[in-house]
Amino acid sequence: MLRALCELLEITRHLLLCVLENLCSSVEFSINMPSFLLLGAICIFLFSRVPPCLPLQKVHVSKETIGKISAASKMMWCSAAMDILFLLDGSHSVGKGSFERSKHFAITVCDALDISPEKVRVGAFQFGSMPHLEFPLDSFSTRQEVKAQIKRMVFNGGRTETGLALRHLLRRGFPGGRNGSVPQSLVIVTDGKSQGQVALLAKQLKEKGIIVFAVGIRFPRWAELRTLASEPQEQHVLLAEQVEDATNGLLSTLTSSALCSPAAPDCRAQAHPCAHRTLETIRELAGTAPCWRGAPRADAVLATRCPFYSWKRVLLSHPATCYRTTCPGACDSHPCQNGGTCIPEGLDRYHCLCPLAFGGEANCAAPKLSLECRIDVLFLLDRSSSTALEGFLRAKAFVKRFVQAVLSEDSRARVGVAGYSRELVVAVPVGEYQDMPDLVRSLDGIAFSGGPTFTGSALRQVAERGFGSAARPGQARPQRVVVLLTESPSQDEVAGPASRVRAHDLLLLALGSEAVRAELEEITGSPRHVMVYAEPQDLFSKVPELQEKLCVRPRSGCQAQSVDLIFLLDASASVGPENFAQMQSFVRSCALQFDVNPDVTQVGLVVYGGWAQTAFGLDAHLTRAAVLRAMSQAPYLGGVGSAGMALLHIYDKVMTVQRGARPGVLKVVVMVTGGRGAEDAAAPAQKLRSSGISVLVVGVGPVLRDALRRLAGPQHALIHVAAYSDLQYHQDALIEWICREAKRPVNLCMPSPCMHEGICVLRRGSYLCKCRDGWEGPHCENRAGNIAANRMKICPRGASILVWKQMLNQISGTYSI
């Protein structure tokens, strides 16, 4: 009942759409007609000319197979010699709109034909009251010409005299054809409402060996189409309203006769159940009414009750079989994993609609990773109101994807999950689930809570009870890691609780949006332990990066090499405070790569703007943690910067023995600049290089390239970065450059270790300081007493230089003084 109502509504919806199309070709309804007769005529006219709005030939297959039928219709090709004549119904019963659809069907078929005088020839007739030759088969020799001529065909109108058109072909044959020396196909496109007899004429055409296709249009009379079509009728009766389906059916039939072929050898024509539907008028008994009939007596009237009937249009369905060609599709192998939906794009391409957690991978596959290290991981999920339900569900989906991608039966890692807003709730204790599917199912039970974002409080509680009694019996405690996922700034203080977590020997990693980067760096204590994303969906691409950070410890740069390293940061107004902060983050990440202590790597920092300032010298901080803290406190100066002035400041006041520089140790200056103020820096940079100090220039943004090239000197000593936010991607290149420089031989007298203008002289793997008048000591560091001027001073073997001796032995090998 509901289906019938839907069909009736669908038909009614198209009634008015049909009026304009048909009135143009049926003017008799609007000429000299009383209004009430006109209304009735239009009603009859509308219900007798309903345009097709429902599938009148429905193949009972899946949507996927329908897609394959459509795709295969574009992959079939007919190159055998044959004559094809299109006979298009141009009568009023078809109408202009359906005539245009008939033309479209003919053009679509032509796309699969190898049209040439020697192979496939195509011609066209239009019939209404009389048959009209549009163009004979020998008129055009290319597909483009044939299609263009079909497009130019004009609707003629008239009665549906199908019989006259068939009789014309019987008498005169295919115009421009090859007289039956090649196979002949007649494609009749009509609504099957002929006003004459067609059965005998169609039989005679078929007896002459002509293959007849009957292709319906609008609401066709299927019985007449079957009368017109060749045997087997199921393969020769089609519906032009469904262009790709009809084209497939026609070409499939020609393929069975070896006139056409599919593009792929594994394509097959198969029978599918289908239904032919038609709109027919039926009579139903509506009731009875009093009526008067004649009686045997001439002067008598007989009163009785007579039946009366109503007429209505209904859709009737008739079962049939349709033969269609399909080819193996790209989705047949079910390539989409983890619940993804395969969407075919033609026969050889597809794309997958993936669940949220697998959207970044091909075929919705989980990335193939592993955690080979022995580790306990606690995921800490923000479920506060600031993150919102969507963000919380995204974080849960990330954890699911991570455990599915990384954990396996033989994995030595154990995972737990906790959530927080006002309080910490350990939903899945670390190590409770050894089976990965059970762990994934347990994540579904973690509910969103809302409330304030107390990240600091959650960290404090993680330090106290986050890992519970997760120690492994009989084994030393593994590395324990807390992975924080949040997109919202904390509403309480985080620095103290984060320090407490790290004091408990817990590694803190964090994933979050760009908006909370600074807070996450404060929590983890290192930019290298923070992973941020610009768009929410980018979170899932961080799975491999997290896996690497969990198991791979950062390698210290130049581990066996001693380096005196100065970072020089452009803190001028042309850079601005925000970009300066990104510079600070970059040099902090670089400093993490080095083993900072007085025997290996010393780090200093100089900033410049309107003036140059030593933020801290080489010997100011003896540990990496102290260096990182000092870098965070470096001042932003503003003003107009001068890189040349800053480099001279380093030469005179930073890279000297009295300020902590060590003789015989590689000295490197890494300058990070926005480019302005570098015009005067070429000569000072060369002065540094001439003194044995390596200079690397990192230029950011639309910098003055020529000035930076002159400043950088050798081509390999310049790194250009597009934007300050991209500095992080060039860290490895910087570290590699420093480590490469550290392998160069070191001249003990460059820069000179001698103070107060003393002269350094190399001697048997060591050096001597020739002091000026009034100075003495191994480095001319002391005022002279009664010692003669210009006396050569050789460094004694006493305890005063023991530290220098030990250090130089480590770097340059044993030497003698």
Tab-separated table of C-alpha atoms in Angstrom, residues 379-396 417-428 443-455 458 461 465 484-488 491:
chain	number	residue	atom	x	y	z
A	379	PHE	CA	47.456	7.502	28.200
A	380	LEU	CA	46.027	10.527	30.022
A	381	LEU	CA	42.892	11.788	28.218
A	382	ASP	CA	41.338	15.211	28.758
A	383	ARG	CA	37.580	14.707	29.152
A	384	SER	CA	36.737	18.207	30.407
A	385	SER	CA	34.095	20.534	29.011
A	386	SER	CA	36.742	22.633	27.246
A	387	THR	CA	37.797	19.675	25.116
A	388	ALA	CA	34.137	18.765	24.459
A	389	LEU	CA	32.697	15.379	23.598
A	390	GLU	CA	34.048	15.471	20.024
A	391	GLY	CA	37.613	16.025	21.179
A	392	PHE	CA	37.350	13.298	23.829
A	393	LEU	CA	36.028	10.762	21.300
A	394	ARG	CA	38.831	11.719	18.923
A	395	ALA	CA	41.406	11.078	21.672
A	396	LYS	CA	39.847	7.649	22.420
A	417	VAL	CA	44.240	4.621	30.109
A	418	ALA	CA	43.148	7.356	32.507
A	419	GLY	CA	40.832	10.329	32.076
A	420	TYR	CA	40.631	13.600	33.939
A	421	SER	CA	38.674	16.794	34.357
A	422	ARG	CA	38.362	17.764	38.009
A	423	GLU	CA	39.794	14.443	39.251
A	424	LEU	CA	41.874	11.639	37.766
A	425	VAL	CA	40.095	8.360	36.988
A	426	VAL	CA	42.236	5.372	36.001
A	427	ALA	CA	39.796	3.565	33.710
A	428	VAL	CA	42.172	0.865	32.454
A	443	LEU	CA	38.149	1.752	25.844
A	444	ASP	CA	34.495	1.969	24.793
A	445	GLY	CA	33.508	2.002	28.458
A	446	ILE	CA	35.389	5.244	29.190
A	447	ALA	CA	32.744	7.964	29.352
A	448	PHE	CA	32.955	11.710	28.795
A	449	SER	CA	32.499	13.625	32.039
A	450	GLY	CA	32.784	17.366	31.387
A	451	GLY	CA	33.853	19.754	34.123
A	452	PRO	CA	36.945	21.965	34.581
A	453	THR	CA	40.346	21.281	32.991
A	454	PHE	CA	42.636	20.591	35.954
A	455	THR	CA	45.646	19.197	34.111
A	458	ALA	CA	45.778	15.167	37.142
A	461	GLN	CA	47.736	12.253	40.933
A	465	ARG	CA	48.909	6.453	41.737
A	484	LEU	CA	48.947	13.396	27.708
A	485	LEU	CA	46.259	14.154	25.089
A	486	THR	CA	44.566	17.540	25.393
A	487	GLU	CA	43.390	20.415	23.229
A	488	SER	CA	42.568	22.804	26.093
A	491	GLN	CA	42.820	25.933	34.536
